[in-house]
GROMACS .gro file of C-alpha atoms in nm:
model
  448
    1UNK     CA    1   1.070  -3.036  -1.191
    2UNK     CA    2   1.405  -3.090  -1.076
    3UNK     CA    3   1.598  -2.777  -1.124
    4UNK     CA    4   1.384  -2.455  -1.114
    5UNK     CA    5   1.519  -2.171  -1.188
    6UNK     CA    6   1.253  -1.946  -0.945
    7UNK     CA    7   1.115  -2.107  -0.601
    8UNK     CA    8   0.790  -1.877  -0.523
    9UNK     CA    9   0.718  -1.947  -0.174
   10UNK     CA   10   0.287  -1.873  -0.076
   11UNK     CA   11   0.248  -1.841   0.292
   12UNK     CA   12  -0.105  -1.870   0.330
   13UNK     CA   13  -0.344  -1.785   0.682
   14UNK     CA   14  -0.710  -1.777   0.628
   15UNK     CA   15  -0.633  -1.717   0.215
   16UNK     CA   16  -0.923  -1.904   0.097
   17UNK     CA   17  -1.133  -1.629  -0.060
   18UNK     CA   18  -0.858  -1.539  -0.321
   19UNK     CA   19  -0.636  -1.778  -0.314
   20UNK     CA   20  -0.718  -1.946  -0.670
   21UNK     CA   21  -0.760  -1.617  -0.838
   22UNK     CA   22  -0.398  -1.485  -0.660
   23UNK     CA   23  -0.225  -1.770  -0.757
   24UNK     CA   24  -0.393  -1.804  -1.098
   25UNK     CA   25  -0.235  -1.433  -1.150
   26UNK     CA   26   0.063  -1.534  -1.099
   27UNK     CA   27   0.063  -1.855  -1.328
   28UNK     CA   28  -0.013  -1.667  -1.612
   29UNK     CA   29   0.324  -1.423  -1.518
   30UNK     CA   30   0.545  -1.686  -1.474
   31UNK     CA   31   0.381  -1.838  -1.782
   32UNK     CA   32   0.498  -1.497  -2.005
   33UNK     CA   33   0.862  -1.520  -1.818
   34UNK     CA   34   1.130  -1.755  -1.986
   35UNK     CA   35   1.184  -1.886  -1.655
   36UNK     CA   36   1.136  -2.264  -1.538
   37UNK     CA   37   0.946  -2.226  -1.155
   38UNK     CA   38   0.802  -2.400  -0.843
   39UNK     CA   39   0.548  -2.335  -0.609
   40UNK     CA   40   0.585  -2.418  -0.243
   41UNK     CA   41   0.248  -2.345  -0.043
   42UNK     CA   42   0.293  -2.360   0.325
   43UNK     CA   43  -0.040  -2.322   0.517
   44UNK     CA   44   0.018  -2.127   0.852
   45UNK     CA   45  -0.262  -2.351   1.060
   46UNK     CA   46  -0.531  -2.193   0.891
   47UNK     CA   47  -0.875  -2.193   1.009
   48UNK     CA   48  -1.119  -2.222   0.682
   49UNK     CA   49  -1.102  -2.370   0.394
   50UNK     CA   50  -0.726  -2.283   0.257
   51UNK     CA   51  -0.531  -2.625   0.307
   52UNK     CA   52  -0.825  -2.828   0.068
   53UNK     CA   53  -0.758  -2.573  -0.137
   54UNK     CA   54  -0.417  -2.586  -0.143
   55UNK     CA   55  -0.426  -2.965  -0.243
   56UNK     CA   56  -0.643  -2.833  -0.483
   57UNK     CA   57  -0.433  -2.625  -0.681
   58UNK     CA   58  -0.115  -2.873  -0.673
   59UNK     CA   59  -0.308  -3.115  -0.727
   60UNK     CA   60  -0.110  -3.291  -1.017
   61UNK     CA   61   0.146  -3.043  -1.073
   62UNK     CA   62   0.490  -3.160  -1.062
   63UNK     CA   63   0.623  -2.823  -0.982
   64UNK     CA   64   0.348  -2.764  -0.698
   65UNK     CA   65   0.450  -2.856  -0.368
   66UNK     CA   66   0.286  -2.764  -0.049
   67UNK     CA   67   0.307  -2.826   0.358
   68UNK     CA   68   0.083  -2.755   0.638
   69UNK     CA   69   0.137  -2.660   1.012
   70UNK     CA   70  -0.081  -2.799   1.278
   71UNK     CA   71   0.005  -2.489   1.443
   72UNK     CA   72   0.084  -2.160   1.370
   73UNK     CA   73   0.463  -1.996   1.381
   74UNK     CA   74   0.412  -1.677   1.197
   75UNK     CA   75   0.524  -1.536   0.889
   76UNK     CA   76   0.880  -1.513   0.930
   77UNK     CA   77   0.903  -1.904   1.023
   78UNK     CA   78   0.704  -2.002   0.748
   79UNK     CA   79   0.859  -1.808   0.481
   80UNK     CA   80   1.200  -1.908   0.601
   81UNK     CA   81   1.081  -2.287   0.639
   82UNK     CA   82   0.962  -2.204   0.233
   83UNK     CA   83   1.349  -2.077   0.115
   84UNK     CA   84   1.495  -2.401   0.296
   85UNK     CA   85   1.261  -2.623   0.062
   86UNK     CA   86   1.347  -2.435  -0.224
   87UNK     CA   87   1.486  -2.601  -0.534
   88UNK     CA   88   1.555  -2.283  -0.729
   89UNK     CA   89   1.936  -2.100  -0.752
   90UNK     CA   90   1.688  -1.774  -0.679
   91UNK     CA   91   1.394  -1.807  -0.437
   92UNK     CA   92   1.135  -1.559  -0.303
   93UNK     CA   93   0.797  -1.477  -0.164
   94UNK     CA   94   0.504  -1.250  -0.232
   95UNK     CA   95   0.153  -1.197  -0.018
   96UNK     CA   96  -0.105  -1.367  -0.146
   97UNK     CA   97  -0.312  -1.105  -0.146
   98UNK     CA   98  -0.111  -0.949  -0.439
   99UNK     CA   99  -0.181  -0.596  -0.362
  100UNK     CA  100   0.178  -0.505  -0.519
  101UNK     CA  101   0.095  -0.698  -0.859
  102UNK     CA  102   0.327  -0.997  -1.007
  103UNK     CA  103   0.418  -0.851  -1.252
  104UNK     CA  104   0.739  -0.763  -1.120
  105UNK     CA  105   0.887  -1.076  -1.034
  106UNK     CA  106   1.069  -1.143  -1.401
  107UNK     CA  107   1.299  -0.819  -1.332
  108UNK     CA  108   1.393  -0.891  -0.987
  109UNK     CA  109   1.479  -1.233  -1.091
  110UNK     CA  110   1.642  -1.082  -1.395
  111UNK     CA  111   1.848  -0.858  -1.185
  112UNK     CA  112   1.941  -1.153  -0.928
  113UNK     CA  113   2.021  -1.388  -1.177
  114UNK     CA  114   2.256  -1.182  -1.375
  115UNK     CA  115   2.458  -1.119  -1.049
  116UNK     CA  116   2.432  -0.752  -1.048
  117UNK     CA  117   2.233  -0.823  -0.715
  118UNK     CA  118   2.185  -1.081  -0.415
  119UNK     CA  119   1.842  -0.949  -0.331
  120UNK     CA  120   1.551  -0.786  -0.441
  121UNK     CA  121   1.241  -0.628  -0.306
  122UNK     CA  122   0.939  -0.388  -0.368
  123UNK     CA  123   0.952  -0.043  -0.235
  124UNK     CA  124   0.525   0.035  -0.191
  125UNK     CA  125   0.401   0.320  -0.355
  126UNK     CA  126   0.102   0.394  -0.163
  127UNK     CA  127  -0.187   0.547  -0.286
  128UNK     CA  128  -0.365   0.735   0.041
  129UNK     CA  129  -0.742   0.605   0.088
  130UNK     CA  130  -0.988   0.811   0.257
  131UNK     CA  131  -1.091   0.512   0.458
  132UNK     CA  132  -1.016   0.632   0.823
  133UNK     CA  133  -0.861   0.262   0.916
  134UNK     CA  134  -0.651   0.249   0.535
  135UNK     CA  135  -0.504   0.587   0.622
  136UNK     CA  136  -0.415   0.507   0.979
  137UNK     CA  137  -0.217   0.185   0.832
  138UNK     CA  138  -0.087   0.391   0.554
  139UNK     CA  139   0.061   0.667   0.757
  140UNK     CA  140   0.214   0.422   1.053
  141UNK     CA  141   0.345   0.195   0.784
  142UNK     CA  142   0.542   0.502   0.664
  143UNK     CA  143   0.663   0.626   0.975
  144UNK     CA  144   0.770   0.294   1.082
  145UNK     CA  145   0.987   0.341   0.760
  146UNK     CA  146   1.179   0.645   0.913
  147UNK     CA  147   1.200   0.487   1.246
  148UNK     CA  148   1.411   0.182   1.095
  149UNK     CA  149   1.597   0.372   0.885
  150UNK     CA  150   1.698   0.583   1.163
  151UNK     CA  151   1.745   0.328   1.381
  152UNK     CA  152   1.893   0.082   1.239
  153UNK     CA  153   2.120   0.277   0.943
  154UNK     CA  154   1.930   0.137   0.614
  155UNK     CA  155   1.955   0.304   0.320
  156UNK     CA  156   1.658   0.090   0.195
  157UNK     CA  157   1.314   0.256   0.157
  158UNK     CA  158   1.086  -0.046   0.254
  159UNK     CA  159   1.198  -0.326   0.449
  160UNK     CA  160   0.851  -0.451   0.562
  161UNK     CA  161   0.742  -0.542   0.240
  162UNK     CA  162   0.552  -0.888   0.164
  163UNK     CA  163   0.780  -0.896  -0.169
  164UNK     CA  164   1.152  -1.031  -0.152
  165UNK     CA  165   1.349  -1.282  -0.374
  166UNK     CA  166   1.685  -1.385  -0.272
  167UNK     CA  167   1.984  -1.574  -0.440
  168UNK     CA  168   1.951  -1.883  -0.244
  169UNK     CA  169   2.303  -1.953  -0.183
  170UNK     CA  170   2.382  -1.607  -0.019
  171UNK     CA  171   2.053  -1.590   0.148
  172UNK     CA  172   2.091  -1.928   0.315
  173UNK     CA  173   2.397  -1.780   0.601
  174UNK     CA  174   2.146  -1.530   0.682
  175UNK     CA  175   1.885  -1.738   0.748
  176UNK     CA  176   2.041  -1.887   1.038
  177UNK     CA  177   2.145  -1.537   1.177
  178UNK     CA  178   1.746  -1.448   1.197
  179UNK     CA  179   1.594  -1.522   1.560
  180UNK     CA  180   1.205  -1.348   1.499
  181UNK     CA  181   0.966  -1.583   1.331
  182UNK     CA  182   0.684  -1.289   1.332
  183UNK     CA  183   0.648  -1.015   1.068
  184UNK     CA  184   0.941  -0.855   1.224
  185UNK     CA  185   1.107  -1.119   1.035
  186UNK     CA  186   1.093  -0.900   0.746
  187UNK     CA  187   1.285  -0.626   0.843
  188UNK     CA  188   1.549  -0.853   1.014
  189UNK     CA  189   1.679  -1.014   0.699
  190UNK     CA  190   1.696  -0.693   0.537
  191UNK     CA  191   1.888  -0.546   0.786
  192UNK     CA  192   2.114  -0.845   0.804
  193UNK     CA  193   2.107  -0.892   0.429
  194UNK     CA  194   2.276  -0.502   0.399
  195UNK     CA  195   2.529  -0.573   0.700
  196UNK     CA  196   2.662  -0.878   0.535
  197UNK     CA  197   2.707  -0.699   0.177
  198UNK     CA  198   2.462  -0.841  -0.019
  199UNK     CA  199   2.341  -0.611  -0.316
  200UNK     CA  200   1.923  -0.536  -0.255
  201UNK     CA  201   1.778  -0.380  -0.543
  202UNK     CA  202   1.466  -0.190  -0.468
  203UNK     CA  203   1.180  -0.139  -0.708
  204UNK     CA  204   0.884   0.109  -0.669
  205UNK     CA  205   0.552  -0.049  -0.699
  206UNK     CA  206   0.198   0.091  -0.674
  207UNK     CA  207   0.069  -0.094  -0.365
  208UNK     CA  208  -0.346  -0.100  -0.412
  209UNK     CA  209  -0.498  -0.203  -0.065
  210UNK     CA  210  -0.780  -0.472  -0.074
  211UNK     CA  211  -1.062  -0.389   0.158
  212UNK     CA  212  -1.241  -0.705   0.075
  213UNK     CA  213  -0.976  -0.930   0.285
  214UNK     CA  214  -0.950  -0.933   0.633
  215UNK     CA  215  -0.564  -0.852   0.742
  216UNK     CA  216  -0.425  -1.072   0.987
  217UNK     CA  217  -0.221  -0.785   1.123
  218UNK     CA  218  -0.363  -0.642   1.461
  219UNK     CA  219  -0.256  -0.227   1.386
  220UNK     CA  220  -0.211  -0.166   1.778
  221UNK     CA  221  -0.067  -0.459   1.925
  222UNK     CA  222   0.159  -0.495   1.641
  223UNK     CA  223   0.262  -0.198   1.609
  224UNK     CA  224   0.376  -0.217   1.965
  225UNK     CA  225   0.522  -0.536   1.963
  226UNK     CA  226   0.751  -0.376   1.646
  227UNK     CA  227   0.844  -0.145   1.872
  228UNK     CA  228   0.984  -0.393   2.091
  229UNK     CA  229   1.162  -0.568   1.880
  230UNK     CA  230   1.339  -0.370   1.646
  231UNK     CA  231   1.483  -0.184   2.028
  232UNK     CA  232   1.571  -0.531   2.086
  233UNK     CA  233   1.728  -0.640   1.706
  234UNK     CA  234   1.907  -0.287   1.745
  235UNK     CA  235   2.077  -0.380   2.073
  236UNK     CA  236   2.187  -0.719   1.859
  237UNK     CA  237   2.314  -0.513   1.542
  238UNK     CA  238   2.530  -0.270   1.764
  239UNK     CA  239   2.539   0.108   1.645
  240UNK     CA  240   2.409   0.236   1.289
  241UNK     CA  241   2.706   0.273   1.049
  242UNK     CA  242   2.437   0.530   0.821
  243UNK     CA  243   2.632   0.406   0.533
  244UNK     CA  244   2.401   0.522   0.257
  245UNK     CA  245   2.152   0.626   0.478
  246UNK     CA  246   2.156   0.994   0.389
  247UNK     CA  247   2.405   1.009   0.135
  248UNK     CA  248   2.224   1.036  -0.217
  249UNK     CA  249   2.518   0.836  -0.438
  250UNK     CA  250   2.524   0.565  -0.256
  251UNK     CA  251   2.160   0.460  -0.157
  252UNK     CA  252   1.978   0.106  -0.345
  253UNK     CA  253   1.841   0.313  -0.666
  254UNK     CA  254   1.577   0.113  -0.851
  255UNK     CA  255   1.669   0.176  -1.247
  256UNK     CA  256   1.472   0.407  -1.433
  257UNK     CA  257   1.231   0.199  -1.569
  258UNK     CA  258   1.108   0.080  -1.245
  259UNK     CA  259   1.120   0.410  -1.127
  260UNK     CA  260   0.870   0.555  -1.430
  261UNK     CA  261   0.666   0.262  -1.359
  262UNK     CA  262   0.641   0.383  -1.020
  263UNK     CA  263   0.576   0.731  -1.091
  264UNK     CA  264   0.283   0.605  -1.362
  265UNK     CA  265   0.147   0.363  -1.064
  266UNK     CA  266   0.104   0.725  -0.874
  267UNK     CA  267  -0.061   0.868  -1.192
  268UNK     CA  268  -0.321   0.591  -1.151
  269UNK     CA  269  -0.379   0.605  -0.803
  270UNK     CA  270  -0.441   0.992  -0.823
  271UNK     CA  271  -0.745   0.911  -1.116
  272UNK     CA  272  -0.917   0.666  -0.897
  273UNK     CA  273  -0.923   0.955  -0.626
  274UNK     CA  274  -1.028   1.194  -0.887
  275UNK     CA  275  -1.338   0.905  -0.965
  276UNK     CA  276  -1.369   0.898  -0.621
  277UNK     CA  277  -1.446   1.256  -0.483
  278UNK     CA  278  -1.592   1.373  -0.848
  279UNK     CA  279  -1.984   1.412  -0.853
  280UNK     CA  280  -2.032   1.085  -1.025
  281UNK     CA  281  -2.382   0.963  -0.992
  282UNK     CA  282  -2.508   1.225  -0.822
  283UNK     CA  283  -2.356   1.140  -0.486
  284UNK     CA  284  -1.981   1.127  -0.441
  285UNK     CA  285  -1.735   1.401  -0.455
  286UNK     CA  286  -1.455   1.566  -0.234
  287UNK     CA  287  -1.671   1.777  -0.368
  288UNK     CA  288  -1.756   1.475  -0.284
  289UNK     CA  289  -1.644   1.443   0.046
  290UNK     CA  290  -1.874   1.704   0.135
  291UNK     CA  291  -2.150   1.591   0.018
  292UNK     CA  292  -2.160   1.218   0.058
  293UNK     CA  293  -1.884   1.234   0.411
  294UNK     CA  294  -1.793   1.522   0.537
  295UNK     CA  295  -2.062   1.722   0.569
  296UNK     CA  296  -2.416   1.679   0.660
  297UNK     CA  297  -2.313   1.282   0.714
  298UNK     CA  298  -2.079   1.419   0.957
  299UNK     CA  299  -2.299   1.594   1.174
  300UNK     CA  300  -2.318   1.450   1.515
  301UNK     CA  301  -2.700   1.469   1.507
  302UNK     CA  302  -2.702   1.159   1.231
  303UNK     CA  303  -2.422   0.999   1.473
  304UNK     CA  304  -2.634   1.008   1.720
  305UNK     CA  305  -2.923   0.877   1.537
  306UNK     CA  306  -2.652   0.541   1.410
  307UNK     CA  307  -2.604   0.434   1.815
  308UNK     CA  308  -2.748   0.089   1.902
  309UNK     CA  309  -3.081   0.067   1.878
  310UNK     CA  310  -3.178   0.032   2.288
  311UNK     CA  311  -3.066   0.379   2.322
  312UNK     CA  312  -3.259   0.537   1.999
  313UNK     CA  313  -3.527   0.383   2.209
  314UNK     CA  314  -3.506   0.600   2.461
  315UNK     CA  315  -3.605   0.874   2.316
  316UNK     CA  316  -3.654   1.101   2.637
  317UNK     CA  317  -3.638   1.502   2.695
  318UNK     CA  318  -3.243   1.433   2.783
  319UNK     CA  319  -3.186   1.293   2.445
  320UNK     CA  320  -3.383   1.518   2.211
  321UNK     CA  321  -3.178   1.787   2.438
  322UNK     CA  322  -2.856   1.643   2.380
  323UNK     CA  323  -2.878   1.602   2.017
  324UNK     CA  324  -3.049   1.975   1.892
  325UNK     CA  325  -2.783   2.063   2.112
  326UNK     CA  326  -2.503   1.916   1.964
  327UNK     CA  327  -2.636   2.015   1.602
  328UNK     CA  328  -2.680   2.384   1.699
  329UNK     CA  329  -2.333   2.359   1.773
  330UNK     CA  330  -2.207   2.179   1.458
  331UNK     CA  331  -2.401   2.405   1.227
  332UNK     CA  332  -2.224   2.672   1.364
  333UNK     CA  333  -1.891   2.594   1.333
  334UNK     CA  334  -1.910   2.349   1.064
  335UNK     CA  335  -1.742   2.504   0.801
  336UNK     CA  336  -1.452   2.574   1.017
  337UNK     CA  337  -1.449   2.214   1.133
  338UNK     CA  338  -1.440   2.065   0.722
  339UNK     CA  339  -1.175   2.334   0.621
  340UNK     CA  340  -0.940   2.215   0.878
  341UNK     CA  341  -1.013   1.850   0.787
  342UNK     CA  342  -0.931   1.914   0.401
  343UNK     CA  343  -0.631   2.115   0.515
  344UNK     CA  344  -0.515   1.819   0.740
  345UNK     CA  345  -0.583   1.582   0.453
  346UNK     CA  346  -0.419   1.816   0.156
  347UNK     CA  347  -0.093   1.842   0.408
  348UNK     CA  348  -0.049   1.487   0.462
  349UNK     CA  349  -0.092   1.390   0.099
  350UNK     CA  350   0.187   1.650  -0.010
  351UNK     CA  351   0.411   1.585   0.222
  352UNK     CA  352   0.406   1.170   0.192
  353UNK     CA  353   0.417   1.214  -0.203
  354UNK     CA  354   0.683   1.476  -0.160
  355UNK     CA  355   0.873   1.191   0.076
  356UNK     CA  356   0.788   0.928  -0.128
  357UNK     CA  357   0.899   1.088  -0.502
  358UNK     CA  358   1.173   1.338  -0.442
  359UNK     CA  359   1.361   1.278  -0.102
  360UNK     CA  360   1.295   0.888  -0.129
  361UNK     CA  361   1.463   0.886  -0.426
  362UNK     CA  362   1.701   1.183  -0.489
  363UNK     CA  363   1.862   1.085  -0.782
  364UNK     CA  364   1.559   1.106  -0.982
  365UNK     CA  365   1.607   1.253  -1.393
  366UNK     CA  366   1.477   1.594  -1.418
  367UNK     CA  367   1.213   1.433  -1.653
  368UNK     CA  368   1.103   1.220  -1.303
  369UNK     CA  369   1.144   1.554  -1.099
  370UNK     CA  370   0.880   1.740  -1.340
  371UNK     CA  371   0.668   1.447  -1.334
  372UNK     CA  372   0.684   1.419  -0.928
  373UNK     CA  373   0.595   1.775  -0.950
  374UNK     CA  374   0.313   1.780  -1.154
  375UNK     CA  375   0.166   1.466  -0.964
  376UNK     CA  376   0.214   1.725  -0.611
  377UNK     CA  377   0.025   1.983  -0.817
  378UNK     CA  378  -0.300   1.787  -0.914
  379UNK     CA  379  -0.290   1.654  -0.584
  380UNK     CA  380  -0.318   1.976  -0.379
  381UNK     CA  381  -0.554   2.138  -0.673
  382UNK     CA  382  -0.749   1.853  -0.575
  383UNK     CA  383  -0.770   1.940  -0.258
  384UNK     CA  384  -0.865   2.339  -0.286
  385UNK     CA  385  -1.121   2.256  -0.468
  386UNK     CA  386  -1.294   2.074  -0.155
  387UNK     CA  387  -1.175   2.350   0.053
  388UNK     CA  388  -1.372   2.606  -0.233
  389UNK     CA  389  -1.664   2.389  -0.241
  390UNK     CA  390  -1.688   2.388   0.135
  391UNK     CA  391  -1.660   2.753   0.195
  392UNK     CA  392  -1.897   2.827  -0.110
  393UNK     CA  393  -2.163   2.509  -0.008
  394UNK     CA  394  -2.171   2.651   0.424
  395UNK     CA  395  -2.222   3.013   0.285
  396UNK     CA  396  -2.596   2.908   0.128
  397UNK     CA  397  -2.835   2.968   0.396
  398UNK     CA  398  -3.062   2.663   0.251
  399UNK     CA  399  -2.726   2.460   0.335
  400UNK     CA  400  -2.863   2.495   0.666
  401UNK     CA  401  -3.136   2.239   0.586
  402UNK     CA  402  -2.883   1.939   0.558
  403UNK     CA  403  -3.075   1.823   0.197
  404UNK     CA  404  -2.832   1.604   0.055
  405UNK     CA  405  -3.076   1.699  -0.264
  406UNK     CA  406  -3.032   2.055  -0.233
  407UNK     CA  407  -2.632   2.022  -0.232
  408UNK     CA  408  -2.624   1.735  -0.541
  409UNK     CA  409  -2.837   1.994  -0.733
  410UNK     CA  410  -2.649   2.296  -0.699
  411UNK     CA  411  -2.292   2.133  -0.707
  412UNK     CA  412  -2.246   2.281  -1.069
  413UNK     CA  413  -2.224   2.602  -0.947
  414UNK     CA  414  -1.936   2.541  -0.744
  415UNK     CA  415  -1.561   2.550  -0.839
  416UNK     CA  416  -1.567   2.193  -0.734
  417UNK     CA  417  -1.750   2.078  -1.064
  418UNK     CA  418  -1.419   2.109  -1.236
  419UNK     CA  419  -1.338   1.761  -1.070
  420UNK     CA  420  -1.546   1.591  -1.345
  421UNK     CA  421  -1.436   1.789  -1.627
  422UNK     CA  422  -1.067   1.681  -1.489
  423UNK     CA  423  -1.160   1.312  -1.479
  424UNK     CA  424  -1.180   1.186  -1.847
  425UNK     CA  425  -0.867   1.332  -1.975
  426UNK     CA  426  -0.640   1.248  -1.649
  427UNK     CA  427  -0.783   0.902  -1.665
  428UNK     CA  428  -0.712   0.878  -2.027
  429UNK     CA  429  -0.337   0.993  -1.977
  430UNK     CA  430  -0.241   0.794  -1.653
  431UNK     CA  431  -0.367   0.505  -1.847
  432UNK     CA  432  -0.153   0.568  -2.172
  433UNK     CA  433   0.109   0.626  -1.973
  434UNK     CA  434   0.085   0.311  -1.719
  435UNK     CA  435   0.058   0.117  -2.005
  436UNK     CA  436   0.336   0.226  -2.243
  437UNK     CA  437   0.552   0.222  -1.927
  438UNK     CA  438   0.433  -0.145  -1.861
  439UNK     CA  439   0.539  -0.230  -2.233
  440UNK     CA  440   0.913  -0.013  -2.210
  441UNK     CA  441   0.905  -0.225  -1.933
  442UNK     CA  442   0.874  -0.548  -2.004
  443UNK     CA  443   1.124  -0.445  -2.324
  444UNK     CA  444   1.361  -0.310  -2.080
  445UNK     CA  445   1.441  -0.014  -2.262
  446UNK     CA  446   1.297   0.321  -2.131
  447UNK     CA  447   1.252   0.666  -2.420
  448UNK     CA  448   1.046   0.924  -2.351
   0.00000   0.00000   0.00000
């Protein structure tokens, strides 16, 4: 194909477990566009099976191309290696791991193409997991989001985003302007992009984590080495103009159907919580969290009893000691201990869906504004309800027992069965509404 319209770039590292599926997902998108595309895989000196796969896929496609390190230079070199192949007047990248879905690729070509804009990206919508490691990433992802706003005067709400597509001419200048060949590489052509002019439109998409794939980002040493480097990039870029930084007129607004599909991406996310800490099979909750997490599963006597297996063997006086100790303890202030969790958990959920659907976007339509508020509502409901359970669960004196049994079976007396009566009609509704927000979508007209 000699003149694509669209050059997807796949930077690939250790991809081989999804990389057929990924790339078969985005096929079929393309497929449903009116645009004519390319490929370009570049394998970052991967260590399993991704470059035969790779030859694979393009095998006898004539818009497939693909290239392979012998060693590795990181995502910013081999994304910007991807855009100089490029045949396409527009050219872009997504993660292969496609945990912001394809899906919107068609608009921000759309918008780039019609020359409204030079550049656009996806803004993550995150929905918070209760998986210690997710939330960590989750909550550090967002902060670094303030810090380079801050720092470096963006009025951009997620420059670190595996999601870009460029006009190719205009992106090409800035290219050669950006030094880091790491993931900081992200955040450098964005920043550069905005101080040379170029128009970035920013679209809100759910961002669903996969906890079946290994990241290749190392949270601590990265996070430090970000650190580093955005002090450094600042020293480059001089002082912050804050043009647009905190002035609501004149910040990137995605349009409004990108911001309603946002908003219904949120809906989702908040039902698979719901699933997630309602009594469903007899053994999850937030109710839930209590029962199958937080509570007896917390207590430090069944820590103890999970440490490697040479010390369970030494069962000795100490030991016993040590853990009726520590129980005695824990069953005493237990409930005390869970409330404050829940509380800590219900106030960083409010306030990162209060960032992330009023102040991130201020110009929302009072129809968004409701909807924002109503998600901020179910959200902290959610949460009371595993504070009520708590306090009503620790007040049984048969809680004392720890029998996992005993709490399943008398969970319908508690203010926290409401979760399951909640489920069916919220999922039922997000799902209506993701989906006739998906088809406005792809119309581009928006009614409600």
């Amino acid at each position: 194909m000699n003149n694509p319209v669209v050059s997807i770039i796949i930077a690939c590292y250790n991809e081989e477990s999804l990389l057929k599926q990924s790339v078969a997902e985005i096929v079929a998108t393309m497929d449903a566009s009116a645009y004519t595309y390319e490929f370009i895989f570049i394998d970052d000196a991967s260590q399993d099976r991704t470059p035969e796969l790779i030859r694979e896929i393009c095998n006898g496609q004539d818009n497939f191309r693909y290239l392979c390190h012998a060693e590795n230079v990181g995502r910013g070199g081999t994304v910007t290696e991807g855009l100089r192949l490029a045949r396409g007047k527009i050219a872009g990248f997504l993660d292969i791991d496609l945990e912001v879905h394809p899906r919107y690729i068609p608009q921000l070509v759309s918008s780039i193409e019609s020359g409204t804009y030079e550049v656009g990206t996806i803004s993550r919508v995150y929905d918070l997991s209760w998986r210690p490691l997710s939330l960590l990433r989750t909550v550090l992802s967002l902060g670094y989001r303030r810090i380079v706003n801050s720092t470096l005067g963006l009025p951009l709400t997620d420059t670190e985003t595996g999601y870009k597509f460029f006009s190719r001419r205009r992106i090409m200048p800035i290219l050669d302007e950006c030094q880091n060949r790491g993931w900081f590489w992200d955040t450098e052509v964005m920043a550069l992009s905005h101080q040379a002019g170029l128009r970035i439109l920013e679209i809100p998409g759910p961002f669903v984590r996969r906890h079946d794939k290994k990241s290749s980002v190392r949270l601590f040493r990265d996070t430090l080495t970000y650190a580093k480097e955005l002090a450094q990039f600042r020293g480059r870029m001089g002082a912050p103009s804050h043009v647009g930084a905190h002035n609501p007129q004149t910040r990137t607004e995605p349009d409004f159907a990108g911001r309603i599909s946002g908003l219904a991406g949120k809906v989702t996310g908040i039902t698979d919580r719901v699933r997630e800490f309602s009594f469903v099979n007899k053994s999850e909750g937030l109710a839930g969290a209590s029962t199958s997490f937080l509570t007896p599963r917390l207590s430090l006597s069944l820590w103890f009893s999970g440490l490697p297996t040479w010390f369970q063997s030494q069962k000795n006086d100490i030991y016993q000691q040590l853990v009726s100790l520590v129980t005695n303890l824990f069953a005493r202030f237990e409930r005390y201990v869970l409330m404050l969790a829940t509380l800590s958990i219900l106030f960083v959920v409010t306030f990162l869906s209060y960032h992330a659907l009023i102040i991130s976007y201020p110009n929302y339509e009072p129809i968004e504004k409701v909807m924002a508020l109503g998600l901020l509502v179910c959200e902290i409901f959610f949460a009371v309800n595993g504070i009520g359970y708590i306090f009503w669960i620790t007040r049984s004196k048969k809680y004392k027992s720890f029998n996992d049994q005993y709490l399943t079976k008398q969970s319908s007396s508690s203010v926290a069965c409401l979760l399951p009566v909640c489920d069916e009609p919220i999922q039922t509704i997000s799902e209506t509404v993701a989906s006739v927000s998906a088809m406005r979508y792809e119309n581009k007209q928006v009614y409600i």
